[in-house]
């Protein structure tokens, strides 16, 4: 008796939405041969700190956007500055999103965590 197995690929379409209510702007200065400073913009949610976004200047028209959700996903894309400044929704290509796992999770045993009031 023969059994034939068919493997059907299952494609699921899902979207995650991230809302940010604060932006933190840090100026980083590098003192080497020539002094350069770089602005980094962190986007955070004050209610949920499981994800953040980091914006750095790529060129005069674009930002580099890094979106990081702890123990879930990581994405790096370039977006237009005017898209970000107008507060529009940003859609990312699925190819830019990669799964992320914390490689240092085993270190949790070496620390004490308490929940603050």
mmCIF file with all atom_site columns, C-alpha atoms in Angstrom:
data_model
loop_
_atom_site.group_PDB
_atom_site.id
_atom_site.type_symbol
_atom_site.label_atom_id
_atom_site.label_alt_id
_atom_site.label_comp_id
_atom_site.label_asym_id
_atom_site.label_entity_id
_atom_site.label_seq_id
_atom_site.pdbx_PDB_ins_code
_atom_site.Cartn_x
_atom_site.Cartn_y
_atom_site.Cartn_z
_atom_site.occupancy
_atom_site.B_iso_or_equiv
_atom_site.pdbx_formal_charge
_atom_site.auth_seq_id
_atom_site.auth_comp_id
_atom_site.auth_asym_id
_atom_site.auth_atom_id
_atom_site.pdbx_PDB_model_num
ATOM 1   C CA . UNK A 1 1   ? 0.000  0.000  0.000  1.00 0.00 ? 1   UNK A CA 1
ATOM 2   C CA . UNK A 1 2   ? 1.396  3.381  -0.966 1.00 0.00 ? 2   UNK A CA 1
ATOM 3   C CA . UNK A 1 3   ? 0.720  6.680  0.620  1.00 0.00 ? 3   UNK A CA 1
ATOM 4   C CA . UNK A 1 4   ? 1.093  9.891  -1.254 1.00 0.00 ? 4   UNK A CA 1
ATOM 5   C CA . UNK A 1 5   ? 1.640  12.980 0.812  1.00 0.00 ? 5   UNK A CA 1
ATOM 6   C CA . UNK A 1 6   ? 0.937  16.400 -0.558 1.00 0.00 ? 6   UNK A CA 1
ATOM 7   C CA . UNK A 1 7   ? 2.480  19.398 1.098  1.00 0.00 ? 7   UNK A CA 1
ATOM 8   C CA . UNK A 1 8   ? 0.500  22.524 0.544  1.00 0.00 ? 8   UNK A CA 1
ATOM 9   C CA . UNK A 1 9   ? 2.267  25.743 1.277  1.00 0.00 ? 9   UNK A CA 1
ATOM 10  C CA . UNK A 1 10  ? 0.232  27.878 3.568  1.00 0.00 ? 10  UNK A CA 1
ATOM 11  C CA . UNK A 1 11  ? 0.429  31.590 2.956  1.00 0.00 ? 11  UNK A CA 1
ATOM 12  C CA . UNK A 1 12  ? -0.911 33.789 5.681  1.00 0.00 ? 12  UNK A CA 1
ATOM 13  C CA . UNK A 1 13  ? -1.255 37.489 5.258  1.00 0.00 ? 13  UNK A CA 1
ATOM 14  C CA . UNK A 1 14  ? -0.937 39.491 8.398  1.00 0.00 ? 14  UNK A CA 1
ATOM 15  C CA . UNK A 1 15  ? -0.126 43.005 9.318  1.00 0.00 ? 15  UNK A CA 1
ATOM 16  C CA . UNK A 1 16  ? 1.209  44.395 12.526 1.00 0.00 ? 16  UNK A CA 1
ATOM 17  C CA . UNK A 1 17  ? 0.595  47.933 13.536 1.00 0.00 ? 17  UNK A CA 1
ATOM 18  C CA . UNK A 1 18  ? 2.920  49.901 15.777 1.00 0.00 ? 18  UNK A CA 1
ATOM 19  C CA . UNK A 1 19  ? 1.913  53.194 17.356 1.00 0.00 ? 19  UNK A CA 1
ATOM 20  C CA . UNK A 1 20  ? 4.430  55.667 18.737 1.00 0.00 ? 20  UNK A CA 1
ATOM 21  C CA . UNK A 1 21  ? 3.629  58.556 21.054 1.00 0.00 ? 21  UNK A CA 1
ATOM 22  C CA . UNK A 1 22  ? 7.089  59.944 21.843 1.00 0.00 ? 22  UNK A CA 1
ATOM 23  C CA . UNK A 1 23  ? 10.142 60.790 19.818 1.00 0.00 ? 23  UNK A CA 1
ATOM 24  C CA . UNK A 1 24  ? 13.524 61.168 21.470 1.00 0.00 ? 24  UNK A CA 1
ATOM 25  C CA . UNK A 1 25  ? 16.230 62.993 19.531 1.00 0.00 ? 25  UNK A CA 1
ATOM 26  C CA . UNK A 1 26  ? 19.844 62.250 20.436 1.00 0.00 ? 26  UNK A CA 1
ATOM 27  C CA . UNK A 1 27  ? 22.814 64.009 18.946 1.00 0.00 ? 27  UNK A CA 1
ATOM 28  C CA . UNK A 1 28  ? 25.893 61.821 18.765 1.00 0.00 ? 28  UNK A CA 1
ATOM 29  C CA . UNK A 1 29  ? 29.209 63.554 18.136 1.00 0.00 ? 29  UNK A CA 1
ATOM 30  C CA . UNK A 1 30  ? 32.227 61.715 16.789 1.00 0.00 ? 30  UNK A CA 1
ATOM 31  C CA . UNK A 1 31  ? 35.603 63.280 17.483 1.00 0.00 ? 31  UNK A CA 1
ATOM 32  C CA . UNK A 1 32  ? 38.035 61.841 14.998 1.00 0.00 ? 32  UNK A CA 1
ATOM 33  C CA . UNK A 1 33  ? 39.901 63.641 12.255 1.00 0.00 ? 33  UNK A CA 1
ATOM 34  C CA . UNK A 1 34  ? 36.877 65.789 11.606 1.00 0.00 ? 34  UNK A CA 1
ATOM 35  C CA . UNK A 1 35  ? 34.124 66.383 14.106 1.00 0.00 ? 35  UNK A CA 1
ATOM 36  C CA . UNK A 1 36  ? 30.815 65.038 12.869 1.00 0.00 ? 36  UNK A CA 1
ATOM 37  C CA . UNK A 1 37  ? 27.501 64.828 14.638 1.00 0.00 ? 37  UNK A CA 1
ATOM 38  C CA . UNK A 1 38  ? 24.629 62.512 13.831 1.00 0.00 ? 38  UNK A CA 1
ATOM 39  C CA . UNK A 1 39  ? 21.041 62.894 14.993 1.00 0.00 ? 39  UNK A CA 1
ATOM 40  C CA . UNK A 1 40  ? 19.271 59.704 16.013 1.00 0.00 ? 40  UNK A CA 1
ATOM 41  C CA . UNK A 1 41  ? 15.525 59.756 16.479 1.00 0.00 ? 41  UNK A CA 1
ATOM 42  C CA . UNK A 1 42  ? 14.041 57.052 18.678 1.00 0.00 ? 42  UNK A CA 1
ATOM 43  C CA . UNK A 1 43  ? 10.302 56.484 18.398 1.00 0.00 ? 43  UNK A CA 1
ATOM 44  C CA . UNK A 1 44  ? 8.773  54.826 21.450 1.00 0.00 ? 44  UNK A CA 1
ATOM 45  C CA . UNK A 1 45  ? 5.404  54.005 22.918 1.00 0.00 ? 45  UNK A CA 1
ATOM 46  C CA . UNK A 1 46  ? 5.048  55.017 26.565 1.00 0.00 ? 46  UNK A CA 1
ATOM 47  C CA . UNK A 1 47  ? 2.453  52.290 27.240 1.00 0.00 ? 47  UNK A CA 1
ATOM 48  C CA . UNK A 1 48  ? 4.282  49.398 25.559 1.00 0.00 ? 48  UNK A CA 1
ATOM 49  C CA . UNK A 1 49  ? 8.072  49.199 25.522 1.00 0.00 ? 49  UNK A CA 1
ATOM 50  C CA . UNK A 1 50  ? 8.294  45.902 23.643 1.00 0.00 ? 50  UNK A CA 1
ATOM 51  C CA . UNK A 1 51  ? 9.160  47.705 20.393 1.00 0.00 ? 51  UNK A CA 1
ATOM 52  C CA . UNK A 1 52  ? 10.928 50.826 19.177 1.00 0.00 ? 52  UNK A CA 1
ATOM 53  C CA . UNK A 1 53  ? 12.001 52.478 15.948 1.00 0.00 ? 53  UNK A CA 1
ATOM 54  C CA . UNK A 1 54  ? 15.287 54.234 15.221 1.00 0.00 ? 54  UNK A CA 1
ATOM 55  C CA . UNK A 1 55  ? 15.642 56.824 12.468 1.00 0.00 ? 55  UNK A CA 1
ATOM 56  C CA . UNK A 1 56  ? 18.980 58.051 11.161 1.00 0.00 ? 56  UNK A CA 1
ATOM 57  C CA . UNK A 1 57  ? 19.692 60.309 8.215  1.00 0.00 ? 57  UNK A CA 1
ATOM 58  C CA . UNK A 1 58  ? 20.611 58.387 5.062  1.00 0.00 ? 58  UNK A CA 1
ATOM 59  C CA . UNK A 1 59  ? 20.827 61.369 2.716  1.00 0.00 ? 59  UNK A CA 1
ATOM 60  C CA . UNK A 1 60  ? 19.009 64.653 2.153  1.00 0.00 ? 60  UNK A CA 1
ATOM 61  C CA . UNK A 1 61  ? 15.766 62.909 1.100  1.00 0.00 ? 61  UNK A CA 1
ATOM 62  C CA . UNK A 1 62  ? 15.731 59.622 3.030  1.00 0.00 ? 62  UNK A CA 1
ATOM 63  C CA . UNK A 1 63  ? 15.909 58.186 6.522  1.00 0.00 ? 63  UNK A CA 1
ATOM 64  C CA . UNK A 1 64  ? 17.163 54.755 7.538  1.00 0.00 ? 64  UNK A CA 1
ATOM 65  C CA . UNK A 1 65  ? 14.464 53.162 9.685  1.00 0.00 ? 65  UNK A CA 1
ATOM 66  C CA . UNK A 1 66  ? 15.167 50.271 12.028 1.00 0.00 ? 66  UNK A CA 1
ATOM 67  C CA . UNK A 1 67  ? 12.105 48.738 13.652 1.00 0.00 ? 67  UNK A CA 1
ATOM 68  C CA . UNK A 1 68  ? 12.774 46.286 16.441 1.00 0.00 ? 68  UNK A CA 1
ATOM 69  C CA . UNK A 1 69  ? 10.247 44.260 18.382 1.00 0.00 ? 69  UNK A CA 1
ATOM 70  C CA . UNK A 1 70  ? 11.817 42.325 21.207 1.00 0.00 ? 70  UNK A CA 1
ATOM 71  C CA . UNK A 1 71  ? 11.806 38.545 20.751 1.00 0.00 ? 71  UNK A CA 1
ATOM 72  C CA . UNK A 1 72  ? 9.792  38.833 17.572 1.00 0.00 ? 72  UNK A CA 1
ATOM 73  C CA . UNK A 1 73  ? 10.994 40.783 14.525 1.00 0.00 ? 73  UNK A CA 1
ATOM 74  C CA . UNK A 1 74  ? 13.575 43.182 13.154 1.00 0.00 ? 74  UNK A CA 1
ATOM 75  C CA . UNK A 1 75  ? 13.339 45.311 10.020 1.00 0.00 ? 75  UNK A CA 1
ATOM 76  C CA . UNK A 1 76  ? 15.629 47.777 8.266  1.00 0.00 ? 76  UNK A CA 1
ATOM 77  C CA . UNK A 1 77  ? 14.302 49.952 5.432  1.00 0.00 ? 77  UNK A CA 1
ATOM 78  C CA . UNK A 1 78  ? 14.786 53.367 3.866  1.00 0.00 ? 78  UNK A CA 1
ATOM 79  C CA . UNK A 1 79  ? 11.856 55.759 3.924  1.00 0.00 ? 79  UNK A CA 1
ATOM 80  C CA . UNK A 1 80  ? 11.278 59.205 2.454  1.00 0.00 ? 80  UNK A CA 1
ATOM 81  C CA . UNK A 1 81  ? 11.647 62.090 4.886  1.00 0.00 ? 81  UNK A CA 1
ATOM 82  C CA . UNK A 1 82  ? 8.417  63.723 3.797  1.00 0.00 ? 82  UNK A CA 1
ATOM 83  C CA . UNK A 1 83  ? 6.513  60.472 4.436  1.00 0.00 ? 83  UNK A CA 1
ATOM 84  C CA . UNK A 1 84  ? 7.779  60.444 8.002  1.00 0.00 ? 84  UNK A CA 1
ATOM 85  C CA . UNK A 1 85  ? 7.330  64.169 8.641  1.00 0.00 ? 85  UNK A CA 1
ATOM 86  C CA . UNK A 1 86  ? 3.725  64.129 7.379  1.00 0.00 ? 86  UNK A CA 1
ATOM 87  C CA . UNK A 1 87  ? 2.828  61.372 9.840  1.00 0.00 ? 87  UNK A CA 1
ATOM 88  C CA . UNK A 1 88  ? 1.654  58.940 7.200  1.00 0.00 ? 88  UNK A CA 1
ATOM 89  C CA . UNK A 1 89  ? 1.495  55.190 7.704  1.00 0.00 ? 89  UNK A CA 1
ATOM 90  C CA . UNK A 1 90  ? 4.639  53.390 6.600  1.00 0.00 ? 90  UNK A CA 1
ATOM 91  C CA . UNK A 1 91  ? 4.295  50.050 4.839  1.00 0.00 ? 91  UNK A CA 1
ATOM 92  C CA . UNK A 1 92  ? 7.283  47.716 4.756  1.00 0.00 ? 92  UNK A CA 1
ATOM 93  C CA . UNK A 1 93  ? 8.073  45.026 2.260  1.00 0.00 ? 93  UNK A CA 1
ATOM 94  C CA . UNK A 1 94  ? 7.999  41.544 3.780  1.00 0.00 ? 94  UNK A CA 1
ATOM 95  C CA . UNK A 1 95  ? 11.527 40.909 2.501  1.00 0.00 ? 95  UNK A CA 1
ATOM 96  C CA . UNK A 1 96  ? 12.865 43.564 4.889  1.00 0.00 ? 96  UNK A CA 1
ATOM 97  C CA . UNK A 1 97  ? 11.370 41.888 7.963  1.00 0.00 ? 97  UNK A CA 1
ATOM 98  C CA . UNK A 1 98  ? 13.355 39.116 9.611  1.00 0.00 ? 98  UNK A CA 1
ATOM 99  C CA . UNK A 1 99  ? 12.593 37.131 12.755 1.00 0.00 ? 99  UNK A CA 1
ATOM 100 C CA . UNK A 1 100 ? 14.579 38.085 15.832 1.00 0.00 ? 100 UNK A CA 1
ATOM 101 C CA . UNK A 1 101 ? 15.447 36.025 18.865 1.00 0.00 ? 101 UNK A CA 1
ATOM 102 C CA . UNK A 1 102 ? 17.513 37.274 21.767 1.00 0.00 ? 102 UNK A CA 1
ATOM 103 C CA . UNK A 1 103 ? 20.787 35.309 21.738 1.00 0.00 ? 103 UNK A CA 1
ATOM 104 C CA . UNK A 1 104 ? 21.484 36.307 25.355 1.00 0.00 ? 104 UNK A CA 1
ATOM 105 C CA . UNK A 1 105 ? 18.215 35.136 26.859 1.00 0.00 ? 105 UNK A CA 1
ATOM 106 C CA . UNK A 1 106 ? 20.076 32.500 28.859 1.00 0.00 ? 106 UNK A CA 1
ATOM 107 C CA . UNK A 1 107 ? 21.602 35.358 30.904 1.00 0.00 ? 107 UNK A CA 1
ATOM 108 C CA . UNK A 1 108 ? 18.231 36.042 32.544 1.00 0.00 ? 108 UNK A CA 1
ATOM 109 C CA . UNK A 1 109 ? 19.221 33.693 35.380 1.00 0.00 ? 109 UNK A CA 1
ATOM 110 C CA . UNK A 1 110 ? 22.098 35.996 36.319 1.00 0.00 ? 110 UNK A CA 1
ATOM 111 C CA . UNK A 1 111 ? 19.856 39.010 37.079 1.00 0.00 ? 111 UNK A CA 1
ATOM 112 C CA . UNK A 1 112 ? 17.042 39.829 39.434 1.00 0.00 ? 112 UNK A CA 1
ATOM 113 C CA . UNK A 1 113 ? 14.013 41.522 37.943 1.00 0.00 ? 113 UNK A CA 1
ATOM 114 C CA . UNK A 1 114 ? 11.396 43.333 39.954 1.00 0.00 ? 114 UNK A CA 1
ATOM 115 C CA . UNK A 1 115 ? 8.231  45.052 38.808 1.00 0.00 ? 115 UNK A CA 1
ATOM 116 C CA . UNK A 1 116 ? 8.142  48.707 39.778 1.00 0.00 ? 116 UNK A CA 1
ATOM 117 C CA . UNK A 1 117 ? 4.934  50.377 40.875 1.00 0.00 ? 117 UNK A CA 1
#
